[in-house]
CSV table of C-alpha atoms in Angstrom, one decimal:
chain,number,residue,atom,x,y,z
A,1,MET,CA,62.2,53.8,-6.6
A,2,LEU,CA,62.2,52.0,-9.9
A,3,LYS,CA,63.9,49.1,-8.5
A,4,ASN,CA,61.3,48.8,-5.7
A,5,MET,CA,58.6,48.9,-8.3
A,6,LEU,CA,60.2,46.2,-10.4
A,7,MET,CA,60.6,44.2,-7.2
A,8,ALA,CA,56.9,44.7,-6.5
A,9,ILE,CA,55.9,43.7,-9.9
A,10,THR,CA,58.0,40.6,-9.8
A,11,LEU,CA,56.9,39.7,-6.4
A,12,GLY,CA,53.3,40.5,-7.2
A,13,THR,CA,53.4,38.3,-10.3
A,14,ALA,CA,55.1,35.5,-8.4
A,15,LEU,CA,52.5,35.7,-5.6
A,16,ALA,CA,49.7,35.8,-8.1
A,17,PHE,CA,51.0,32.6,-9.7
A,18,THR,CA,51.5,30.9,-6.4
A,19,ALA,CA,48.1,31.9,-5.4
A,20,TYR,CA,46.7,30.3,-8.5
A,21,GLY,CA,48.5,27.1,-7.8
A,22,TYR,CA,47.9,26.6,-4.1
A,23,ALA,CA,45.5,28.8,-2.1
A,24,GLU,CA,42.6,30.8,-3.0
A,25,THR,CA,43.0,34.6,-3.2
A,26,SER,CA,40.2,36.6,-1.8
A,27,PRO,CA,38.3,39.0,-4.2
A,28,VAL,CA,39.7,42.1,-2.6
A,29,ASP,CA,43.3,40.7,-2.9
A,30,THR,CA,42.7,39.8,-6.5
A,31,VAL,CA,41.6,43.4,-7.3
A,32,HIS,CA,44.3,44.9,-5.1
A,33,GLU,CA,47.0,42.9,-6.9
A,34,SER,CA,45.8,43.8,-10.3
A,35,VAL,CA,45.4,47.5,-9.7
A,36,ASP,CA,48.8,47.6,-8.1
A,37,ALA,CA,50.4,45.8,-11.0
A,38,ILE,CA,48.7,48.0,-13.5
A,39,LEU,CA,49.6,51.2,-11.7
A,40,ALA,CA,53.2,49.9,-11.5
A,41,LEU,CA,53.3,49.3,-15.2
A,42,LEU,CA,51.9,52.8,-15.8
A,43,LYS,CA,54.5,54.4,-13.6
A,44,ASP,CA,57.4,52.4,-15.1
A,45,GLU,CA,59.2,54.9,-17.2
A,46,SER,CA,61.5,52.4,-18.7
A,47,LEU,CA,58.7,51.0,-20.8
A,48,GLU,CA,57.9,52.1,-24.3
A,49,GLN,CA,54.3,53.1,-24.8
A,50,ASP,CA,53.5,50.1,-26.9
A,51,GLU,CA,55.2,47.7,-24.7
A,52,ARG,CA,53.4,49.1,-21.7
A,53,ARG,CA,50.0,48.8,-23.3
A,54,THR,CA,50.8,45.2,-24.3
A,55,LYS,CA,51.8,44.3,-20.8
A,56,ILE,CA,48.7,46.0,-19.3
A,57,ARG,CA,46.5,44.3,-21.8
A,58,ALA,CA,48.0,40.9,-20.9
A,59,HIS,CA,47.4,41.5,-17.3
A,60,ILE,CA,43.8,42.6,-17.8
A,61,ASN,CA,43.2,39.5,-19.8
A,62,THR,CA,44.0,37.4,-16.8
A,63,ARG,CA,41.5,39.2,-14.6
A,64,PHE,CA,38.6,40.4,-16.8
A,65,ASP,CA,36.3,37.8,-18.1
A,66,PHE,CA,35.4,39.2,-21.5
A,67,ASP,CA,33.1,36.3,-22.4
A,68,ALA,CA,30.9,37.0,-19.4
A,69,MET,CA,31.1,40.8,-20.0
A,70,SER,CA,30.1,40.3,-23.7
A,71,GLN,CA,27.2,38.1,-22.8
A,72,ARG,CA,25.9,40.5,-20.2
A,73,THR,CA,26.3,43.4,-22.5
A,74,LEU,CA,24.3,41.9,-25.3
A,75,ALA,CA,21.7,40.3,-23.0
A,76,THR,CA,18.8,39.2,-25.2
A,77,ASN,CA,20.8,39.9,-28.4
A,78,TRP,CA,23.3,37.4,-27.2
A,79,LYS,CA,20.8,34.6,-27.4
A,80,LYS,CA,19.9,35.6,-30.9
A,81,ALA,CA,23.5,35.9,-32.2
A,82,THR,CA,25.3,33.1,-34.1
A,83,LYS,CA,28.5,31.5,-32.8
A,84,GLN,CA,30.6,33.6,-35.3
A,85,GLU,CA,28.9,36.8,-34.3
A,86,LYS,CA,29.5,36.1,-30.7
A,87,GLU,CA,33.2,35.4,-31.2
A,88,LYS,CA,33.6,38.5,-33.3
A,89,PHE,CA,31.8,40.6,-30.7
A,90,ILE,CA,33.9,39.3,-27.9
A,91,GLU,CA,37.0,40.1,-29.8
A,92,LEU,CA,36.0,43.7,-30.6
A,93,PHE,CA,34.4,44.3,-27.2
A,94,SER,CA,37.4,43.3,-25.2
A,95,GLN,CA,39.5,45.7,-27.2
A,96,LEU,CA,37.1,48.5,-26.5
A,97,ILE,CA,36.8,47.7,-22.8
A,98,GLU,CA,40.5,47.6,-22.4
A,99,ASN,CA,40.9,50.9,-24.0
A,100,THR,CA,38.3,52.6,-21.9
A,101,TYR,CA,39.5,51.0,-18.7
A,102,ILE,CA,43.2,51.8,-19.3
A,103,GLY,CA,42.3,55.3,-20.3
A,104,LYS,CA,40.4,55.8,-17.1
A,105,ILE,CA,43.1,54.3,-14.9
A,106,GLU,CA,45.9,56.3,-16.7
A,107,ALA,CA,44.3,59.5,-15.8
A,108,TYR,CA,44.6,58.6,-12.1
A,109,THR,CA,48.0,57.1,-12.2
A,110,ASN,CA,49.4,59.2,-9.4
A,111,GLU,CA,46.5,59.0,-7.0
A,112,LYS,CA,46.2,56.7,-4.1
A,113,VAL,CA,43.8,53.8,-4.2
A,114,GLU,CA,42.0,52.6,-1.0
A,115,TYR,CA,40.2,49.4,-0.5
A,116,PRO,CA,37.3,50.1,1.9
A,117,GLY,CA,35.9,46.6,1.7
A,118,GLU,CA,34.5,43.6,-0.1
A,119,LYS,CA,31.2,41.8,0.0
A,120,VAL,CA,31.2,38.2,-0.8
A,121,LYS,CA,28.1,36.1,-1.3
A,122,GLY,CA,28.5,32.6,-2.7
A,123,ASN,CA,30.4,32.8,-5.9
A,124,LYS,CA,29.9,36.5,-6.4
A,125,ALA,CA,31.7,39.4,-4.9
A,126,LEU,CA,31.7,43.1,-4.9
A,127,VAL,CA,35.0,44.9,-4.2
A,128,GLU,CA,35.0,48.5,-3.3
A,129,THR,CA,37.9,50.8,-4.2
A,130,LEU,CA,38.2,54.5,-3.7
A,131,ILE,CA,40.5,56.6,-5.8
A,132,ILE,CA,41.7,59.5,-3.6
A,133,ALA,CA,42.2,62.4,-6.0
A,134,ALA,CA,43.0,65.9,-4.9
A,135,SER,CA,39.6,67.3,-5.8
A,136,ALA,CA,37.3,64.4,-5.0
A,137,ASP,CA,37.2,60.7,-4.1
A,138,ILE,CA,36.0,58.5,-6.8
A,139,PRO,CA,34.4,55.2,-5.9
A,140,VAL,CA,35.2,52.4,-8.4
A,141,ASP,CA,33.7,49.1,-7.6
A,142,TYR,CA,34.5,45.7,-9.2
A,143,LYS,CA,32.0,42.9,-9.6
A,144,LEU,CA,33.6,39.5,-9.6
A,145,TYR,CA,32.6,35.9,-9.8
A,146,LYS,CA,34.4,32.7,-9.1
A,147,LYS,CA,35.5,30.5,-11.8
A,148,GLY,CA,37.6,27.5,-10.6
A,149,ASP,CA,40.0,28.9,-8.0
A,150,ALA,CA,40.2,32.4,-9.3
A,151,TRP,CA,38.0,35.4,-9.2
A,152,TRP,CA,37.2,37.1,-12.5
A,153,VAL,CA,35.9,40.7,-13.0
A,154,TYR,CA,32.7,40.9,-14.9
A,155,ASP,CA,31.8,44.5,-14.3
A,156,VAL,CA,33.3,47.8,-13.2
A,157,ILE,CA,31.1,50.4,-11.5
A,158,ILE,CA,32.4,54.0,-11.5
A,159,GLU,CA,30.5,56.4,-9.4
A,160,GLY,CA,27.4,54.2,-9.4
A,161,VAL,CA,27.5,53.7,-13.1
A,162,SER,CA,28.0,50.2,-14.3
A,163,LEU,CA,30.1,50.0,-17.4
A,164,ILE,CA,28.3,47.0,-18.6
A,165,ASN,CA,24.8,48.4,-18.0
A,166,ASN,CA,25.9,51.5,-19.9
A,167,TYR,CA,27.2,49.6,-22.9
A,168,ARG,CA,24.1,47.4,-22.8
A,169,SER,CA,21.6,50.3,-23.3
A,170,SER,CA,23.7,52.0,-26.0
A,171,TYR,CA,24.4,48.8,-27.9
A,172,GLN,CA,20.8,47.7,-27.7
A,173,GLU,CA,19.7,50.9,-29.3
A,174,ILE,CA,22.3,50.6,-32.1
A,175,VAL,CA,21.3,47.0,-32.7
A,176,LYS,CA,17.7,48.1,-32.9
A,177,LYS,CA,18.5,50.7,-35.5
A,178,GLU,CA,21.2,49.2,-37.5
A,179,GLY,CA,21.2,45.5,-36.8
A,180,PHE,CA,23.8,43.3,-35.2
A,181,ASN,CA,26.2,43.7,-38.2
A,182,GLY,CA,25.8,47.5,-38.0
A,183,LEU,CA,26.9,47.3,-34.4
A,184,LEU,CA,29.9,45.1,-35.3
A,185,ALA,CA,30.8,47.5,-38.1
A,186,LYS,CA,30.6,50.5,-35.7
A,187,MET,CA,32.8,48.8,-33.2
A,188,GLN,CA,35.4,47.9,-35.8
A,189,GLU,CA,35.4,51.5,-37.0
A,190,LYS,CA,36.0,52.7,-33.5
A,191,ILE,CA,38.9,50.4,-32.9
A,192,ASN,CA,40.5,51.4,-36.2
A,193,GLU,CA,40.1,55.0,-35.1
A,194,LEU,CA,41.7,54.2,-31.7
A,195,THR,CA,44.6,52.2,-33.0
A,196,SER,CA,45.5,54.5,-36.0
A,197,GLU,CA,45.9,57.4,-33.6
A,198,PRO,CA,49.4,58.0,-32.4
A,199,PRO,CA,49.5,57.0,-28.7
A,200,ALA,CA,48.4,60.1,-27.0
A,201,ALA,CA,50.2,61.5,-24.1
A,202,PRO,CA,47.8,60.9,-21.2
A,203,ALA,CA,45.7,63.9,-22.1
A,204,ASP,CA,46.8,67.4,-21.0
A,205,THR,CA,46.3,66.9,-17.4
A,206,ALA,CA,49.8,66.0,-16.7
A,207,ALA,CA,51.1,69.0,-18.6
A,208,ALA,CA,49.4,71.7,-16.6
A,209,SER,CA,48.2,70.4,-13.3
B,1,MET,CA,2.1,76.8,-19.2
B,2,THR,CA,4.4,77.2,-22.1
B,3,ILE,CA,5.3,80.7,-21.1
B,4,ARG,CA,6.0,79.5,-17.6
B,5,LEU,CA,8.2,76.7,-18.8
B,6,LYS,CA,10.0,79.0,-21.1
B,7,GLN,CA,10.6,81.4,-18.2
B,8,LEU,CA,11.8,78.6,-16.1
B,9,LEU,CA,14.1,77.4,-18.7
B,10,ALA,CA,15.4,80.9,-19.4
B,11,ALA,CA,16.0,81.5,-15.8
B,12,ILE,CA,17.9,78.3,-15.5
B,13,LEU,CA,20.0,78.9,-18.5
B,14,LEU,CA,20.9,82.4,-17.4
B,15,LEU,CA,21.3,82.0,-13.8
B,16,ILE,CA,22.5,78.7,-12.7
B,17,PHE,CA,25.2,76.3,-13.2
B,18,PRO,CA,24.8,73.6,-10.7
B,19,VAL,CA,27.9,72.3,-9.1
B,20,TYR,CA,27.8,69.2,-11.2
B,21,ALA,CA,27.3,71.1,-14.4
B,22,VAL,CA,30.9,71.1,-15.1
B,23,SER,CA,30.2,72.3,-18.5
B,24,ALA,CA,28.2,71.7,-21.6
B,25,GLY,CA,27.9,68.2,-22.7
B,26,SER,CA,30.7,67.3,-20.5
B,27,VAL,CA,28.7,66.8,-17.4
B,28,THR,CA,28.5,63.1,-17.4
B,29,PRO,CA,28.7,63.0,-13.7
B,30,ALA,CA,29.2,59.3,-13.9
B,31,TYR,CA,32.7,59.5,-15.0
B,32,GLY,CA,33.8,62.9,-13.9
B,33,GLY,CA,36.3,63.4,-11.2
B,34,SER,CA,35.1,66.9,-10.8
B,35,THR,CA,31.5,66.4,-11.0
B,36,ASN,CA,30.3,65.7,-7.6
B,37,LEU,CA,31.3,65.0,-4.1
B,38,ALA,CA,31.9,61.4,-3.9
B,39,THR,CA,30.8,59.8,-0.7
B,40,LEU,CA,32.4,56.9,1.0
B,41,ASP,CA,29.2,55.1,1.4
B,42,SER,CA,28.3,55.2,-2.2
B,43,ALA,CA,29.0,51.7,-3.1
B,44,PRO,CA,26.2,50.4,-5.3
B,45,GLY,CA,25.4,46.9,-6.1
B,46,ASN,CA,23.6,45.8,-3.0
B,47,GLY,CA,21.1,44.4,-5.4
B,48,MET,CA,23.7,42.0,-6.4
B,49,LEU,CA,23.9,40.4,-3.0
B,50,ALA,CA,20.2,39.9,-2.8
B,51,ASP,CA,20.3,37.5,-5.7
B,52,ALA,CA,22.9,35.2,-4.4
B,53,GLY,CA,22.1,31.6,-4.3
B,54,THR,CA,21.7,31.5,-8.0
B,55,PRO,CA,23.3,28.5,-9.7
B,56,ALA,CA,27.0,28.6,-9.5
B,57,ALA,CA,29.3,28.5,-12.4
B,58,THR,CA,31.3,25.4,-12.5
B,59,GLY,CA,35.0,25.5,-12.4
B,60,THR,CA,35.4,24.8,-16.1
B,61,ASN,CA,36.4,27.4,-18.5
B,62,PRO,CA,33.1,28.5,-20.1
B,63,ASP,CA,33.2,28.4,-23.8
B,64,ALA,CA,32.4,31.7,-25.4
B,65,ASN,CA,29.0,30.4,-26.5
B,66,GLU,CA,28.1,28.8,-23.3
B,67,ASP,CA,25.5,30.8,-21.5
B,68,LEU,CA,26.2,31.9,-17.9
B,69,PRO,CA,22.7,32.2,-16.6
B,70,PHE,CA,23.7,33.3,-13.1
B,71,LEU,CA,25.0,36.5,-14.6
B,72,ASP,CA,21.7,37.4,-16.2
B,73,ASP,CA,20.0,38.4,-12.9
B,74,ASP,CA,21.2,41.9,-13.0
B,75,ASP,CA,20.7,42.4,-16.7
B,76,THR,CA,18.3,45.3,-16.2
B,77,VAL,CA,18.2,47.7,-19.1
B,78,LEU,CA,17.5,51.2,-18.0
B,79,ASP,CA,15.1,52.4,-20.6
B,80,VAL,CA,15.5,56.1,-20.9
B,81,TYR,CA,12.5,58.0,-22.0
B,82,ASP,CA,13.8,60.3,-24.6
B,83,PRO,CA,10.9,61.6,-26.8
B,84,LEU,CA,12.9,64.8,-27.7
B,85,GLU,CA,15.9,62.9,-28.9
B,86,THR,CA,16.2,65.0,-32.1
B,87,VAL,CA,16.2,68.3,-30.2
B,88,ASN,CA,18.4,66.8,-27.5
B,89,ARG,CA,21.0,65.7,-30.0
B,90,GLY,CA,21.0,69.2,-31.5
B,91,ILE,CA,21.7,70.7,-28.1
B,92,PHE,CA,24.2,68.0,-27.3
B,93,TRP,CA,26.1,69.1,-30.5
B,94,PHE,CA,26.0,72.7,-29.4
B,95,ASN,CA,27.3,71.9,-26.0
B,96,ASP,CA,30.0,69.8,-27.5
B,97,LYS,CA,31.2,72.8,-29.5
B,98,MET,CA,30.9,75.1,-26.5
B,99,TYR,CA,33.0,72.6,-24.5
B,100,PHE,CA,35.8,72.3,-27.0
B,101,TYR,CA,36.0,75.9,-28.2
B,102,VAL,CA,35.1,77.9,-25.2
B,103,LEU,CA,35.0,76.2,-21.8
B,104,LYS,CA,37.9,73.8,-22.2
B,105,PRO,CA,40.4,76.4,-23.5
B,106,LEU,CA,39.4,78.6,-20.5
B,107,ALA,CA,39.8,75.7,-18.1
B,108,ARG,CA,43.2,74.8,-19.6
B,109,GLY,CA,44.3,78.4,-19.0
B,110,PHE,CA,43.0,78.1,-15.5
B,111,ARG,CA,45.3,75.2,-14.9
B,112,TYR,CA,48.2,77.6,-14.5
B,113,VAL,CA,46.7,78.4,-11.1
B,114,PRO,CA,48.4,76.0,-8.7
B,115,GLU,CA,46.2,72.9,-8.1
B,116,PRO,CA,45.9,73.4,-4.3
B,117,TRP,CA,44.4,76.8,-4.9
B,118,ARG,CA,41.9,75.4,-7.3
B,119,VAL,CA,41.0,72.6,-4.9
B,120,SER,CA,40.4,75.3,-2.3
B,121,LEU,CA,38.2,77.3,-4.6
B,122,LYS,CA,36.2,74.1,-5.3
B,123,ASN,CA,35.9,73.5,-1.6
B,124,PHE,CA,34.7,77.1,-1.1
B,125,PHE,CA,31.9,76.7,-3.6
B,126,ASN,CA,31.0,73.3,-2.3
B,127,ASN,CA,30.7,74.7,1.2
B,128,LEU,CA,28.3,77.4,0.0
B,129,ARG,CA,26.1,74.6,-1.3
B,130,ALA,CA,25.7,73.0,2.1
B,131,PRO,CA,22.1,74.2,2.6
B,132,VAL,CA,21.1,72.2,-0.5
B,133,THR,CA,22.3,69.0,1.1
B,134,ILE,CA,21.1,69.8,4.6
B,135,VAL,CA,17.6,70.7,3.4
B,136,ASN,CA,17.2,67.7,1.1
B,137,ALA,CA,18.7,65.2,3.5
B,138,THR,CA,16.2,66.4,6.1
B,139,LEU,CA,13.3,66.3,3.6
B,140,GLN,CA,14.1,62.6,3.0
B,141,GLY,CA,14.3,61.8,6.6
B,142,LYS,CA,18.0,61.2,6.6
B,143,PHE,CA,18.6,63.1,9.7
B,144,SER,CA,22.0,61.8,10.5
B,145,ASP,CA,23.2,62.8,7.1
B,146,ALA,CA,21.7,66.3,7.6
B,147,GLY,CA,23.5,66.4,10.9
B,148,TYR,CA,26.8,65.4,9.4
B,149,GLU,CA,26.4,68.1,6.7
B,150,LEU,CA,25.5,70.7,9.3
B,151,THR,CA,28.7,69.8,11.2
B,152,ARG,CA,30.7,69.9,8.1
B,153,PHE,CA,29.4,73.3,7.2
B,154,ALA,CA,30.0,74.7,10.7
B,155,THR,CA,33.5,73.2,10.9
B,156,ASN,CA,34.6,74.1,7.4
B,157,THR,CA,33.3,77.6,7.5
B,158,THR,CA,35.2,78.3,10.7
B,159,LEU,CA,38.2,76.1,11.0
B,160,GLY,CA,38.3,75.7,7.2
B,161,ILE,CA,38.5,79.5,6.7
B,162,GLY,CA,35.2,80.2,5.0
B,163,GLY,CA,35.2,76.8,3.4
B,164,LEU,CA,38.5,77.0,1.6
B,165,PHE,CA,39.7,73.9,3.4
B,166,ASP,CA,37.9,70.7,4.3
B,167,PRO,CA,39.1,69.9,7.9
B,168,SER,CA,35.9,67.9,8.5
B,169,LYS,CA,37.1,65.3,6.1
B,170,GLU,CA,40.9,65.6,6.5
B,171,HIS,CA,40.9,65.6,10.3
B,172,PHE,CA,37.6,64.3,11.5
B,173,GLY,CA,36.8,61.9,8.7
B,174,ILE,CA,33.3,63.3,8.0
B,175,THR,CA,33.0,62.8,4.3
B,176,PRO,CA,30.5,64.9,2.3
B,177,ARG,CA,27.1,63.6,1.5
B,178,ASP,CA,25.3,64.4,-1.7
B,179,GLU,CA,21.6,65.2,-1.7
B,180,ASP,CA,19.6,67.5,-3.9
B,181,THR,CA,16.1,68.4,-4.8
B,182,GLY,CA,16.0,66.0,-7.8
B,183,GLN,CA,16.9,63.2,-5.4
B,184,THR,CA,14.2,64.3,-2.9
B,185,LEU,CA,11.6,64.3,-5.6
B,186,GLY,CA,12.8,60.8,-6.7
B,187,HIS,CA,12.8,59.6,-3.1
B,188,TYR,CA,9.0,60.4,-3.0
B,189,GLY,CA,8.3,58.6,-6.2
B,190,VAL,CA,8.6,61.3,-8.8
B,191,GLY,CA,9.9,59.7,-11.9
B,192,PRO,CA,12.7,61.3,-14.0
B,193,GLY,CA,10.3,62.3,-16.8
B,194,PRO,CA,11.7,62.9,-20.3
B,195,TYR,CA,15.4,63.1,-20.7
B,196,LEU,CA,16.6,66.7,-21.5
B,197,VAL,CA,19.9,68.1,-22.7
B,198,LEU,CA,20.1,71.6,-21.4
B,199,PRO,CA,22.1,74.2,-23.3
B,200,PHE,CA,25.3,74.9,-21.4
B,201,LEU,CA,24.2,72.7,-18.5
B,202,GLY,CA,24.3,69.3,-20.2
B,203,PRO,CA,22.3,66.1,-19.4
B,204,SER,CA,19.2,66.3,-17.2
B,205,ASN,CA,15.6,65.3,-17.1
B,206,LEU,CA,12.4,67.1,-16.3
B,207,ARG,CA,12.6,66.2,-12.6
B,208,ASP,CA,16.2,67.2,-12.2
B,209,THR,CA,15.8,70.4,-14.2
B,210,ILE,CA,13.2,71.5,-11.6
B,211,GLY,CA,15.4,70.2,-8.9
B,212,THR,CA,18.4,72.1,-10.2
B,213,PHE,CA,16.5,75.3,-10.2
B,214,ALA,CA,15.3,74.8,-6.6
B,215,ASP,CA,18.9,73.9,-5.6
B,216,SER,CA,20.2,77.1,-7.0
B,217,ARG,CA,17.9,79.0,-4.7
B,218,MET,CA,19.2,77.1,-1.7
B,219,ASP,CA,22.8,77.6,-2.7
B,220,LEU,CA,24.4,80.5,-0.8
B,221,THR,CA,26.2,81.5,-4.0
B,222,TYR,CA,22.9,83.0,-5.2
B,223,TYR,CA,22.5,85.1,-2.0
B,224,ILE,CA,26.0,86.4,-2.1
B,225,TRP,CA,26.2,87.3,-5.8
B,226,GLY,CA,22.7,87.0,-7.2
B,227,LYS,CA,21.0,89.8,-5.3
B,228,ASP,CA,21.5,92.6,-7.8
B,229,LYS,CA,19.9,91.5,-11.0
B,230,ASN,CA,21.5,94.3,-12.9
B,231,ASN,CA,25.1,93.1,-12.8
B,232,TYR,CA,26.9,90.0,-13.9
B,233,ASP,CA,28.4,89.0,-10.5
B,234,TYR,CA,26.3,85.9,-10.2
B,235,LEU,CA,27.0,84.8,-13.7
B,236,GLY,CA,30.7,85.4,-13.1
B,237,ALA,CA,30.7,83.4,-9.9
B,238,ILE,CA,29.0,80.5,-11.7
B,239,LEU,CA,31.3,80.7,-14.6
B,240,THR,CA,34.3,80.7,-12.2
B,241,ARG,CA,33.0,77.7,-10.4
B,242,THR,CA,32.4,75.9,-13.7
B,243,ILE,CA,35.8,76.7,-15.2
B,244,ASN,CA,37.6,75.8,-12.0
B,245,ASN,CA,35.8,72.4,-11.7
B,246,LEU,CA,36.6,71.7,-15.3
B,247,SER,CA,40.2,72.5,-14.7
B,248,LEU,CA,40.3,69.8,-12.1
B,249,ASP,CA,38.5,67.3,-14.2
B,250,LYS,CA,40.7,64.7,-15.9
B,251,ASP,CA,39.3,65.1,-19.4
B,252,THR,CA,36.3,62.9,-18.7
B,253,TYR,CA,34.4,64.1,-21.7
B,254,GLU,CA,37.3,63.7,-24.1
B,255,GLY,CA,37.6,60.1,-22.9
B,256,ILE,CA,33.9,59.5,-23.7
B,257,LYS,CA,34.2,61.1,-27.1
B,258,LYS,CA,37.2,58.9,-27.8
B,259,ASP,CA,35.7,55.6,-26.5
B,260,ALA,CA,32.0,55.6,-27.0
B,261,LEU,CA,30.4,54.4,-30.2
B,262,ASP,CA,27.7,57.0,-29.8
B,263,PRO,CA,28.7,59.6,-27.2
B,264,TYR,CA,25.1,61.0,-27.0
B,265,LEU,CA,23.8,57.6,-25.9
B,266,PHE,CA,26.7,57.0,-23.6
B,267,VAL,CA,26.1,60.2,-21.7
B,268,ARG,CA,22.4,59.8,-21.6
B,269,ASP,CA,22.5,56.3,-20.2
B,270,ALA,CA,25.3,57.1,-17.8
B,271,TYR,CA,23.3,60.1,-16.5
B,272,ALA,CA,20.2,58.0,-16.0
B,273,GLN,CA,22.1,55.3,-14.1
B,274,TYR,CA,24.0,57.8,-12.1
B,275,ARG,CA,20.8,59.6,-11.0
B,276,GLN,CA,18.9,56.5,-10.3
B,277,ASN,CA,21.7,55.2,-8.1
B,278,LYS,CA,21.7,58.5,-6.2
B,279,VAL,CA,18.0,58.5,-5.7
B,280,GLU,CA,18.0,54.9,-4.4
B,281,LYS,CA,20.7,55.7,-1.8
């Protein structure tokens, strides 16, 4: 079992690299590979919690375009921000997104993921995935755009709610009330809170369900 | 007017927990596994495709400060009308406490019931809600959806033993639809109105509050247990449904509390997006 998974990871990684070098990978394959790789990491019991997180993070960094995400989240505030502010924001925002995304996917580690389809139009794509959980199916869609030969994720839509749109409204309100620096301070505070916590066992779902 | 509204609110508070009202502030349907019946055809983002043909990004690695204009096209900000924010935040706080000190401990206890049984209980209550979907799909002219739901109801009530199982989906591939009165009102152009956080029920808005009340009167749960106003059967049924759904939820609200800079805003904006997406479908 474990061996198979390791095989899968190795193969998956190798394939991903090959794909980068030679042919183009379709959006749905891009997402498929990533989700499989992350799920494999989550299920790999030989990994320490920290090691696992680091590996997942590294993987996400090769798929999620945090620059684009940051820009879309800040929208009009992006244009007003200075270069330093933008860089700081990207740095903090990527950490928050990673945490949220990993937290979500961790909760569904043992469920099956289906790939009902993709829609490609020019350099943008929407990949539909469906998490088949015992009590309900949860649609998770990925928005990607093409940069060079590779597809990059710039938004994740869970049950019709775009992560980026959601952050955008909240952040805009915080900027309005407390200014850009207030927002950065709040983000930093949140990250400190998240990292100082001992790595929680994936909630209490595993324990009792 | 005020008395009526009060009565309406009181009635809602006492009598109904909609299926999606998992609990208190936890509703956040957007991220809840337990919150609704996800449908296969729920993929959003068709708007995205309409705007193709926008200038393409070049293959170079965009610098952090380089603008990506083509990504701006779907930069809509959903402005949530929230004139009662102060009151709403108060109720949000109350719901938060209810969630962590009352409902969640109960749900955690409920997790000792084997999961397949709890899924069956959820199926059972969902099945009783079929008239809500059938009526509202019909009202919106979505006759095929209404037909599918009618088929689901007939199949699951019989073959699925009173709705405990979902053979329609498992064997015939007919996935559940999701329509309610709030969506019907939205379909005919009724706006959401002010955002409301309802005690115990969680995020809503004026339109959906009215819708939720109407839905509760189409839900068979009400006709099975709500007939006798002098006992607590109905409340018990609703509470069972809520706790059961919550026991199947994967700690959605905990995640939001942990991740969001301002959970109130996060839930509010997620709710608005979630409902708008439902109405548009």
